[in-house]
Amino acid sequence: MATALTEDLESMKEEAYKICQDFLGDIWTELPISEFRFSIVKGGLNNAKYRCCLPENAIVKNQKTPRQVLLRIYGPLQEDLDDIIREVATFLLLAERKLGPKLYGVFPNGRLEEFIPSRTLSSKDYKVMYPAIAREMAKFHSLDVPVRKIPDLWTVFMKKWLDEVKVDGTLKKNSTIDFLVLYTEETQWLTEIMKKSNSPVVYCHNDLLGGNILFREDSPSEEDPRLTFIDIEFGAYNYRGFDIANHFTEWCFDYVTEEYPYFEYSSEKFPTEEEQILFIRAYLNQLVKEGIIPSTSIEDELKVILQEIDIFTMASNLLWSLWGWKMTFQSSNNFGHKEFHEIRLNDFRATKKKYLTRMVENENSATGH
């Protein structure tokens, strides 16, 4: 007897088969479903992804017809029509600039994309591939994307997720702290701190973890990688410092593990100041190539970005800790959201303490105390 999972997968295969026929044409319309190759693509917590392929002996009439594609079915974070329209517009621009996969089809609950033979990054890759990551990030930040340019994504998601938590009737308050009050107060405080940072507003990926970075099979080597950023559902205009600091926090996590909580964490992996400087230099050198800044401003910009790291590390940890807490009550998968929430919240507190200490030291230095 077929299990429910098998039945669901067969149903999804039939839907995928029809989608490929509708959008890809050519030999795909003549292909019997028995020869349609279909498999789950692992990775990503918000979307379901599937690989759809022609058999090896299938002959395409048009060389532009893909032999394999990635089918993405949106998750609950992409139910808003405005968000979907924004993401598709951005996806098309990235594909045109060769900064992302090609787009083959769009439909209400998903899309068909170019399938890129590759693997995603693990935490050990960051120390080897960080110059290439920095350069790709700079290319992203150089884009002029036809979407809202107000840097309110962080605030919008904090409010949205906090509202979702408030209406969850199963939620109980922690015995030592009221999380609802904590997140409300910290959001208000940190929003003002970010505004005063004067970090430039640029188009950001906003979720640059290893699972959203492809190391392509056509790369010359790991030291000379070809990288592609994917999964841009959080892509929006935001403070430059957030994208950089958010990526740095991901150095501490590795999601390539089969045991609960399905991630590994080490605070010692957060990039050292020397590693941060090397990353930022690669980033700024690319901005010079893109014509965004003059080469004479690199040293000044380097100092400014280093000052932004503490502020936006706080923002990253607070955002994803709230996401972890929210998902504890809403997710049906086995990822350790509770553990993730606790780690991120502890990191927020530690970074806030460090930030406030530095502010006091700076004030004392300025007044001569």
mmCIF file of C-alpha atoms in Angstrom:
data_model
loop_
_atom_site.group_PDB
_atom_site.id
_atom_site.type_symbol
_atom_site.label_atom_id
_atom_site.label_comp_id
_atom_site.label_asym_id
_atom_site.label_seq_id
_atom_site.Cartn_x
_atom_site.Cartn_y
_atom_site.Cartn_z
ATOM 1 C CA MET A 1 0.000 0.000 0.000
ATOM 2 C CA ALA A 2 1.359 3.424 -0.935
ATOM 3 C CA THR A 3 2.106 5.769 1.954
ATOM 4 C CA ALA A 4 0.604 9.255 2.155
ATOM 5 C CA LEU A 5 4.039 10.686 1.366
ATOM 6 C CA THR A 6 4.327 8.549 -1.773
ATOM 7 C CA GLU A 7 0.830 9.542 -2.880
ATOM 8 C CA ASP A 8 1.628 13.221 -2.323
ATOM 9 C CA LEU A 9 4.833 12.876 -4.330
ATOM 10 C CA GLU A 10 3.000 11.155 -7.207
ATOM 11 C CA SER A 11 0.400 13.926 -7.192
ATOM 12 C CA MET A 12 3.155 16.541 -7.222
ATOM 13 C CA LYS A 13 4.868 14.730 -10.103
ATOM 14 C CA GLU A 14 1.689 14.915 -12.177
ATOM 15 C CA GLU A 15 1.352 18.633 -11.427
ATOM 16 C CA ALA A 16 5.021 19.238 -12.285
ATOM 17 C CA TYR A 17 4.638 17.294 -15.551
ATOM 18 C CA LYS A 18 1.725 19.506 -16.600
ATOM 19 C CA ILE A 19 3.574 22.711 -15.638
ATOM 20 C CA CYS A 20 6.638 21.720 -17.669
ATOM 21 C CA GLN A 21 4.483 20.920 -20.694
ATOM 22 C CA ASP A 22 2.660 24.259 -20.440
ATOM 23 C CA PHE A 23 5.747 26.457 -20.065
ATOM 24 C CA LEU A 24 8.587 24.653 -21.816
ATOM 25 C CA GLY A 25 6.942 23.398 -25.013
ATOM 26 C CA ASP A 26 9.114 21.542 -27.557
ATOM 27 C CA ILE A 27 9.752 17.885 -26.685
ATOM 28 C CA TRP A 28 8.280 18.412 -23.209
ATOM 29 C CA THR A 29 4.758 18.441 -24.711
ATOM 30 C CA GLU A 30 5.335 15.081 -26.407
ATOM 31 C CA LEU A 31 6.989 13.365 -23.461
ATOM 32 C CA PRO A 32 4.951 10.601 -21.808
ATOM 33 C CA ILE A 33 4.826 10.920 -18.024
ATOM 34 C CA SER A 34 6.530 7.534 -17.704
ATOM 35 C CA GLU A 35 9.715 9.111 -19.119
ATOM 36 C CA PHE A 36 9.423 12.314 -17.087
ATOM 37 C CA ARG A 37 12.242 12.447 -14.512
ATOM 38 C CA PHE A 38 11.202 14.007 -11.208
ATOM 39 C CA SER A 39 12.952 14.256 -7.834
ATOM 40 C CA ILE A 40 12.990 16.344 -4.652
ATOM 41 C CA VAL A 41 15.758 18.933 -4.232
ATOM 42 C CA LYS A 42 16.835 19.264 -0.609
ATOM 43 C CA GLY A 43 17.661 22.581 1.005
ATOM 44 C CA GLY A 44 15.669 25.650 1.945
ATOM 45 C CA LEU A 45 13.112 25.932 4.725
ATOM 46 C CA ASN A 46 10.509 28.116 3.019
ATOM 47 C CA ASN A 47 9.935 26.556 -0.432
ATOM 48 C CA ALA A 48 9.487 23.080 -1.892
ATOM 49 C CA LYS A 49 11.893 22.437 -4.785
ATOM 50 C CA TYR A 50 11.932 19.699 -7.428
ATOM 51 C CA ARG A 51 14.205 18.751 -10.294
ATOM 52 C CA CYS A 52 12.394 17.996 -13.559
ATOM 53 C CA CYS A 53 14.372 16.341 -16.379
ATOM 54 C CA LEU A 54 14.099 14.915 -19.860
ATOM 55 C CA PRO A 55 15.471 11.402 -20.375
ATOM 56 C CA GLU A 56 18.963 11.217 -21.912
ATOM 57 C CA ASN A 57 17.648 9.960 -25.265
ATOM 58 C CA ALA A 58 15.159 12.830 -25.693
ATOM 59 C CA ILE A 59 16.006 15.130 -28.611
ATOM 60 C CA VAL A 60 15.129 18.823 -28.306
ATOM 61 C CA LYS A 61 14.269 20.734 -31.490
ATOM 62 C CA ASN A 62 15.228 24.169 -30.134
ATOM 63 C CA GLN A 63 18.666 24.559 -28.547
ATOM 64 C CA LYS A 64 17.222 27.087 -26.107
ATOM 65 C CA THR A 65 14.869 24.471 -24.662
ATOM 66 C CA PRO A 66 16.244 23.333 -21.283
ATOM 67 C CA ARG A 67 16.757 19.629 -20.636
ATOM 68 C CA GLN A 68 16.230 20.086 -16.916
ATOM 69 C CA VAL A 69 14.604 22.747 -14.743
ATOM 70 C CA LEU A 70 13.992 23.554 -11.118
ATOM 71 C CA LEU A 71 10.348 23.719 -10.048
ATOM 72 C CA ARG A 72 9.825 25.948 -7.016
ATOM 73 C CA ILE A 73 6.549 25.842 -5.078
ATOM 74 C CA TYR A 74 6.147 28.802 -2.729
ATOM 75 C CA GLY A 75 5.882 28.286 1.003
ATOM 76 C CA PRO A 76 3.751 30.205 3.523
ATOM 77 C CA LEU A 77 6.160 33.175 3.617
ATOM 78 C CA GLN A 78 5.270 33.974 -0.005
ATOM 79 C CA GLU A 79 1.504 34.075 0.108
ATOM 80 C CA ASP A 80 1.327 37.857 -0.387
ATOM 81 C CA LEU A 81 0.756 38.773 -4.054
ATOM 82 C CA ASP A 82 2.781 41.998 -3.771
ATOM 83 C CA ASP A 83 5.771 40.011 -2.474
ATOM 84 C CA ILE A 84 5.497 37.531 -5.352
ATOM 85 C CA ILE A 85 5.312 40.292 -7.987
ATOM 86 C CA ARG A 86 8.316 42.043 -6.407
ATOM 87 C CA GLU A 87 10.326 38.837 -6.361
ATOM 88 C CA VAL A 88 9.543 37.912 -9.980
ATOM 89 C CA ALA A 89 10.507 41.400 -11.199
ATOM 90 C CA THR A 90 13.792 41.126 -9.319
ATOM 91 C CA PHE A 91 14.377 37.562 -10.538
ATOM 92 C CA LEU A 92 14.064 38.691 -14.153
ATOM 93 C CA LEU A 93 16.533 41.543 -13.621
ATOM 94 C CA LEU A 94 19.061 39.235 -11.939
ATOM 95 C CA ALA A 95 18.745 36.702 -14.763
ATOM 96 C CA GLU A 96 19.276 39.458 -17.342
ATOM 97 C CA ARG A 97 22.451 40.582 -15.513
ATOM 98 C CA LYS A 98 23.594 36.942 -15.214
ATOM 99 C CA LEU A 99 23.464 37.219 -11.432
ATOM 100 C CA GLY A 100 20.810 34.547 -11.043
ATOM 101 C CA PRO A 101 19.163 31.570 -12.764
ATOM 102 C CA LYS A 102 17.050 31.987 -15.904
ATOM 103 C CA LEU A 103 13.295 32.152 -15.497
ATOM 104 C CA TYR A 104 11.177 29.779 -17.633
ATOM 105 C CA GLY A 105 7.727 30.144 -16.152
ATOM 106 C CA VAL A 106 5.656 31.924 -13.497
ATOM 107 C CA PHE A 107 2.343 30.757 -12.045
ATOM 108 C CA PRO A 108 0.336 31.687 -8.899
ATOM 109 C CA ASN A 109 2.042 29.332 -6.437
ATOM 110 C CA GLY A 110 5.518 29.014 -7.920
ATOM 111 C CA ARG A 111 7.868 29.239 -10.884
ATOM 112 C CA LEU A 112 10.173 27.271 -13.200
ATOM 113 C CA GLU A 113 13.847 28.186 -13.057
ATOM 114 C CA GLU A 114 17.104 27.182 -14.656
ATOM 115 C CA PHE A 115 18.569 24.141 -12.905
ATOM 116 C CA ILE A 116 22.215 24.897 -12.139
ATOM 117 C CA PRO A 117 24.431 21.833 -11.495
ATOM 118 C CA SER A 118 26.021 22.816 -8.207
ATOM 119 C CA ARG A 119 26.171 22.341 -4.481
ATOM 120 C CA THR A 120 25.326 24.777 -1.694
ATOM 121 C CA LEU A 121 27.971 26.092 0.679
ATOM 122 C CA SER A 122 28.760 24.755 4.129
ATOM 123 C CA SER A 123 30.381 26.819 6.883
ATOM 124 C CA LYS A 124 33.883 25.621 6.004
ATOM 125 C CA ASP A 125 33.497 27.115 2.513
ATOM 126 C CA TYR A 126 33.183 30.688 3.782
ATOM 127 C CA LYS A 127 36.835 31.013 4.759
ATOM 128 C CA VAL A 128 37.884 29.876 1.264
ATOM 129 C CA MET A 129 35.244 31.536 -0.907
ATOM 130 C CA TYR A 130 34.604 34.803 0.956
ATOM 131 C CA PRO A 131 36.222 37.069 -1.703
ATOM 132 C CA ALA A 132 33.842 35.710 -4.361
ATOM 133 C CA ILE A 133 30.868 36.035 -1.981
ATOM 134 C CA ALA A 134 31.852 39.649 -1.269
ATOM 135 C CA ARG A 135 32.130 40.437 -4.986
ATOM 136 C CA GLU A 136 28.719 38.923 -5.771
ATOM 137 C CA MET A 137 27.198 40.850 -2.877
ATOM 138 C CA ALA A 138 28.670 44.085 -4.237
ATOM 139 C CA LYS A 139 27.118 43.344 -7.646
ATOM 140 C CA PHE A 140 23.738 42.859 -5.937
ATOM 141 C CA HIS A 141 24.139 46.120 -4.044
ATOM 142 C CA SER A 142 24.929 47.942 -7.303
ATOM 143 C CA LEU A 143 21.599 47.051 -8.913
ATOM 144 C CA ASP A 144 18.804 49.513 -9.571
ATOM 145 C CA VAL A 145 15.757 47.318 -8.986
ATOM 146 C CA PRO A 146 12.230 48.614 -9.822
ATOM 147 C CA VAL A 147 10.786 48.016 -6.341
ATOM 148 C CA ARG A 148 10.201 50.128 -3.222
ATOM 149 C CA LYS A 149 13.420 51.728 -2.009
ATOM 150 C CA ILE A 150 12.329 52.304 1.596
ATOM 151 C CA PRO A 151 14.507 50.287 4.035
ATOM 152 C CA ASP A 152 11.648 49.013 6.175
ATOM 153 C CA LEU A 153 11.889 45.270 5.472
ATOM 154 C CA TRP A 154 13.358 44.506 8.905
ATOM 155 C CA THR A 155 10.700 46.515 10.738
ATOM 156 C CA VAL A 156 7.879 45.100 8.590
ATOM 157 C CA PHE A 157 8.889 41.498 9.257
ATOM 158 C CA MET A 158 9.453 42.112 12.967
ATOM 159 C CA LYS A 159 5.951 43.576 13.278
ATOM 160 C CA LYS A 160 4.342 40.928 11.052
ATOM 161 C CA TRP A 161 5.922 38.008 12.882
ATOM 162 C CA LEU A 162 5.230 39.523 16.293
ATOM 163 C CA ASP A 163 1.563 39.971 15.339
ATOM 164 C CA GLU A 164 1.436 36.310 14.269
ATOM 165 C CA VAL A 165 2.877 35.253 17.607
ATOM 166 C CA LYS A 166 0.348 37.401 19.493
ATOM 167 C CA VAL A 167 -2.635 35.675 17.875
ATOM 168 C CA ASP A 168 -1.272 32.179 18.428
ATOM 169 C CA GLY A 169 -3.472 30.914 21.235
ATOM 170 C CA THR A 170 -1.061 28.129 22.162
ATOM 171 C CA LEU A 171 1.728 30.525 23.121
ATOM 172 C CA LYS A 172 2.739 30.641 26.797
ATOM 173 C CA LYS A 173 4.951 33.275 28.344
ATOM 174 C CA ASN A 174 8.460 32.324 29.441
ATOM 175 C CA SER A 175 8.798 31.996 33.211
ATOM 176 C CA THR A 176 11.480 34.699 33.429
ATOM 177 C CA ILE A 177 10.728 37.162 30.645
ATOM 178 C CA ASP A 178 7.819 38.354 28.569
ATOM 179 C CA PHE A 179 9.065 37.833 25.012
ATOM 180 C CA LEU A 180 6.289 39.940 23.551
ATOM 181 C CA VAL A 181 7.451 42.986 25.528
ATOM 182 C CA LEU A 182 11.101 42.216 24.836
ATOM 183 C CA TYR A 183 10.689 42.051 21.070
ATOM 184 C CA THR A 184 8.459 45.133 20.966
ATOM 185 C CA GLU A 185 10.879 47.256 22.999
ATOM 186 C CA GLU A 186 14.024 46.002 21.304
ATOM 187 C CA THR A 187 12.499 46.532 17.845
ATOM 188 C CA GLN A 188 11.688 50.146 18.660
ATOM 189 C CA TRP A 189 15.160 50.783 20.112
ATOM 190 C CA LEU A 190 17.060 49.067 17.302
ATOM 191 C CA THR A 191 14.993 50.707 14.537
ATOM 192 C CA GLU A 192 16.197 54.106 15.722
ATOM 193 C CA ILE A 193 19.796 52.913 16.027
ATOM 194 C CA MET A 194 19.726 51.618 12.429
ATOM 195 C CA LYS A 195 18.282 54.892 11.114
ATOM 196 C CA LYS A 196 21.063 56.871 12.814
ATOM 197 C CA SER A 197 23.754 54.566 11.408
ATOM 198 C CA ASN A 198 23.555 56.278 7.984
ATOM 199 C CA SER A 199 24.327 52.946 6.348
ATOM 200 C CA PRO A 200 23.588 53.329 2.606
ATOM 201 C CA VAL A 201 20.294 51.873 1.377
ATOM 202 C CA VAL A 202 20.960 49.335 -1.397
ATOM 203 C CA TYR A 203 19.276 46.311 -2.930
ATOM 204 C CA CYS A 204 20.061 43.445 -0.517
ATOM 205 C CA HIS A 205 19.608 39.687 -0.587
ATOM 206 C CA ASN A 206 18.817 39.750 3.172
ATOM 207 C CA ASP A 207 19.145 35.983 3.690
ATOM 208 C CA LEU A 208 22.634 35.089 2.529
ATOM 209 C CA LEU A 209 23.236 31.761 4.242
ATOM 210 C CA GLY A 210 25.170 28.912 2.637
ATOM 211 C CA GLY A 211 22.019 27.189 1.406
ATOM 212 C CA ASN A 212 21.267 30.245 -0.740
ATOM 213 C CA ILE A 213 24.702 30.320 -2.391
ATOM 214 C CA LEU A 214 25.440 27.863 -5.202
ATOM 215 C CA PHE A 215 28.992 26.707 -5.900
ATOM 216 C CA ARG A 216 28.651 25.856 -9.566
ATOM 217 C CA GLU A 217 30.090 22.663 -11.044
ATOM 218 C CA ASP A 218 31.681 24.725 -13.833
ATOM 219 C CA SER A 219 33.869 26.567 -11.300
ATOM 220 C CA PRO A 220 37.635 26.408 -12.019
ATOM 221 C CA SER A 221 38.281 25.524 -8.339
ATOM 222 C CA GLU A 222 37.132 26.202 -4.787
ATOM 223 C CA GLU A 223 39.729 28.990 -4.616
ATOM 224 C CA ASP A 224 38.327 30.448 -7.851
ATOM 225 C CA PRO A 225 34.608 29.706 -7.511
ATOM 226 C CA ARG A 226 31.665 30.660 -9.707
ATOM 227 C CA LEU A 227 28.866 31.496 -7.312
ATOM 228 C CA THR A 228 25.170 32.178 -7.825
ATOM 229 C CA PHE A 229 22.865 33.642 -5.178
ATOM 230 C CA ILE A 230 19.402 32.041 -5.089
ATOM 231 C CA ASP A 231 16.163 32.184 -3.063
ATOM 232 C CA ILE A 232 15.541 35.931 -3.098
ATOM 233 C CA GLU A 233 12.159 35.898 -1.339
ATOM 234 C CA PHE A 234 13.608 38.329 1.241
ATOM 235 C CA GLY A 235 15.313 40.452 -1.434
ATOM 236 C CA ALA A 236 14.519 44.147 -0.938
ATOM 237 C CA TYR A 237 16.111 47.525 -0.396
ATOM 238 C CA ASN A 238 17.733 47.595 3.015
ATOM 239 C CA TYR A 239 20.711 48.986 4.855
ATOM 240 C CA ARG A 240 24.010 47.796 3.377
ATOM 241 C CA GLY A 241 25.244 46.905 6.855
ATOM 242 C CA PHE A 242 22.440 44.408 7.371
ATOM 243 C CA ASP A 243 23.352 42.249 4.366
ATOM 244 C CA ILE A 244 27.017 42.117 5.362
ATOM 245 C CA ALA A 245 26.451 41.501 9.080
ATOM 246 C CA ASN A 246 23.661 39.012 8.419
ATOM 247 C CA HIS A 247 26.024 36.993 6.227
ATOM 248 C CA PHE A 248 28.703 37.111 8.925
ATOM 249 C CA THR A 249 26.277 35.617 11.476
ATOM 250 C CA GLU A 250 25.739 32.694 9.109
ATOM 251 C CA TRP A 251 29.437 31.774 9.392
ATOM 252 C CA CYS A 252 28.514 30.392 12.831
ATOM 253 C CA PHE A 253 25.902 27.977 11.478
ATOM 254 C CA ASP A 254 26.117 24.802 9.433
ATOM 255 C CA TYR A 255 22.864 23.285 8.201
ATOM 256 C CA VAL A 256 24.466 20.237 6.553
ATOM 257 C CA THR A 257 23.673 17.731 9.293
ATOM 258 C CA GLU A 258 21.223 14.837 9.542
ATOM 259 C CA GLU A 259 20.728 14.989 13.330
ATOM 260 C CA TYR A 260 18.364 17.141 15.380
ATOM 261 C CA PRO A 261 18.225 20.152 15.589
ATOM 262 C CA TYR A 262 19.497 19.867 11.963
ATOM 263 C CA PHE A 263 22.074 22.598 12.362
ATOM 264 C CA GLU A 264 25.402 23.028 14.130
ATOM 265 C CA TYR A 265 26.492 26.249 15.789
ATOM 266 C CA SER A 266 29.799 27.706 16.957
ATOM 267 C CA SER A 267 30.195 31.355 17.989
ATOM 268 C CA GLU A 268 33.948 31.006 17.411
ATOM 269 C CA LYS A 269 33.332 30.806 13.641
ATOM 270 C CA PHE A 270 32.105 34.413 13.452
ATOM 271 C CA PRO A 271 34.678 36.159 11.244
ATOM 272 C CA THR A 272 37.553 37.792 13.091
ATOM 273 C CA GLU A 273 38.238 41.475 12.536
ATOM 274 C CA GLU A 274 40.987 40.511 10.096
ATOM 275 C CA GLU A 275 38.574 38.284 8.142
ATOM 276 C CA GLN A 276 35.958 41.039 8.170
ATOM 277 C CA ILE A 277 38.484 43.507 6.747
ATOM 278 C CA LEU A 278 39.490 41.094 3.963
ATOM 279 C CA PHE A 279 35.819 40.490 3.079
ATOM 280 C CA ILE A 280 34.980 44.218 3.107
ATOM 281 C CA ARG A 281 38.016 45.076 0.956
ATOM 282 C CA ALA A 282 36.922 42.552 -1.687
ATOM 283 C CA TYR A 283 33.405 44.024 -1.496
ATOM 284 C CA LEU A 284 34.626 47.620 -1.871
ATOM 285 C CA ASN A 285 37.031 46.784 -4.702
ATOM 286 C CA GLN A 286 34.081 45.341 -6.634
ATOM 287 C CA LEU A 287 32.032 48.490 -5.959
ATOM 288 C CA VAL A 288 34.876 50.454 -7.553
ATOM 289 C CA LYS A 289 34.643 48.205 -10.643
ATOM 290 C CA GLU A 290 30.874 48.749 -10.720
ATOM 291 C CA GLY A 291 31.421 52.513 -10.716
ATOM 292 C CA ILE A 292 29.605 52.985 -7.396
ATOM 293 C CA ILE A 293 32.489 54.459 -5.383
ATOM 294 C CA PRO A 294 35.904 55.949 -6.292
ATOM 295 C CA SER A 295 38.993 53.962 -5.315
ATOM 296 C CA THR A 296 40.099 56.865 -3.100
ATOM 297 C CA SER A 297 37.199 56.245 -0.690
ATOM 298 C CA ILE A 298 37.976 52.572 0.072
ATOM 299 C CA GLU A 299 39.812 53.193 3.365
ATOM 300 C CA ASP A 300 37.136 55.542 4.719
ATOM 301 C CA GLU A 301 34.324 53.177 3.678
ATOM 302 C CA LEU A 302 36.144 50.250 5.290
ATOM 303 C CA LYS A 303 36.163 52.015 8.679
ATOM 304 C CA VAL A 304 32.473 52.930 8.345
ATOM 305 C CA ILE A 305 31.382 49.377 7.495
ATOM 306 C CA LEU A 306 33.352 47.942 10.429
ATOM 307 C CA GLN A 307 31.371 50.279 12.707
ATOM 308 C CA GLU A 308 28.107 49.060 11.168
ATOM 309 C CA ILE A 309 28.775 45.387 11.940
ATOM 310 C CA ASP A 310 27.771 45.453 15.640
ATOM 311 C CA ILE A 311 24.540 47.346 14.933
ATOM 312 C CA PHE A 312 23.375 45.086 12.140
ATOM 313 C CA THR A 313 24.571 41.894 13.810
ATOM 314 C CA MET A 314 22.084 42.820 16.537
ATOM 315 C CA ALA A 315 19.414 43.342 13.870
ATOM 316 C CA SER A 316 20.121 39.987 12.239
ATOM 317 C CA ASN A 317 20.041 38.066 15.504
ATOM 318 C CA LEU A 318 16.853 39.740 16.716
ATOM 319 C CA LEU A 319 15.072 39.137 13.397
ATOM 320 C CA TRP A 320 15.952 35.461 13.085
ATOM 321 C CA SER A 321 15.403 34.762 16.771
ATOM 322 C CA LEU A 322 11.829 36.029 16.380
ATOM 323 C CA TRP A 323 11.467 33.915 13.222
ATOM 324 C CA GLY A 324 12.621 30.848 15.156
ATOM 325 C CA TRP A 325 10.173 31.568 17.979
ATOM 326 C CA LYS A 326 7.294 32.094 15.529
ATOM 327 C CA MET A 327 8.099 28.925 13.621
ATOM 328 C CA THR A 328 8.101 26.918 16.847
ATOM 329 C CA PHE A 329 4.319 27.194 16.769
ATOM 330 C CA GLN A 330 3.683 27.251 13.029
ATOM 331 C CA SER A 331 6.077 24.816 11.323
ATOM 332 C CA SER A 332 5.377 21.162 10.648
ATOM 333 C CA ASN A 333 8.973 20.231 9.752
ATOM 334 C CA ASN A 334 11.515 18.860 12.207
ATOM 335 C CA PHE A 335 14.020 21.727 12.171
ATOM 336 C CA GLY A 336 15.052 22.828 15.681
ATOM 337 C CA HIS A 337 13.343 26.214 15.636
ATOM 338 C CA LYS A 338 13.285 26.464 19.440
ATOM 339 C CA GLU A 339 17.029 25.879 19.693
ATOM 340 C CA PHE A 340 17.668 28.274 16.806
ATOM 341 C CA HIS A 341 15.543 30.946 18.518
ATOM 342 C CA GLU A 342 17.440 30.577 21.801
ATOM 343 C CA ILE A 343 20.872 30.776 20.156
ATOM 344 C CA ARG A 344 19.970 33.839 18.106
ATOM 345 C CA LEU A 345 18.426 35.611 21.112
ATOM 346 C CA ASN A 346 21.489 34.904 23.255
ATOM 347 C CA ASP A 347 23.699 36.243 20.462
ATOM 348 C CA PHE A 348 21.561 39.382 20.266
ATOM 349 C CA ARG A 349 21.989 39.998 23.983
ATOM 350 C CA ALA A 350 25.752 39.428 23.799
ATOM 351 C CA THR A 351 26.149 41.749 20.812
ATOM 352 C CA LYS A 352 23.980 44.420 22.422
ATOM 353 C CA LYS A 353 26.136 44.317 25.560
ATOM 354 C CA LYS A 354 29.254 44.697 23.413
ATOM 355 C CA TYR A 355 27.691 47.575 21.477
ATOM 356 C CA LEU A 356 26.592 49.481 24.591
ATOM 357 C CA THR A 357 30.029 49.002 26.175
ATOM 358 C CA ARG A 358 31.673 50.451 23.075
ATOM 359 C CA MET A 359 29.276 53.415 23.117
ATOM 360 C CA VAL A 360 30.198 54.196 26.745
ATOM 361 C CA GLU A 361 33.907 53.924 25.950
ATOM 362 C CA ASN A 362 33.503 56.291 22.997
ATOM 363 C CA GLU A 363 31.608 58.816 25.144
ATOM 364 C CA ASN A 364 34.229 58.661 27.891
ATOM 365 C CA SER A 365 36.970 59.100 25.319
ATOM 366 C CA ALA A 366 35.210 62.118 23.821
ATOM 367 C CA THR A 367 34.730 63.802 27.221
ATOM 368 C CA GLY A 368 38.191 62.904 28.484
ATOM 369 C CA HIS A 369 37.002 60.584 31.271
#
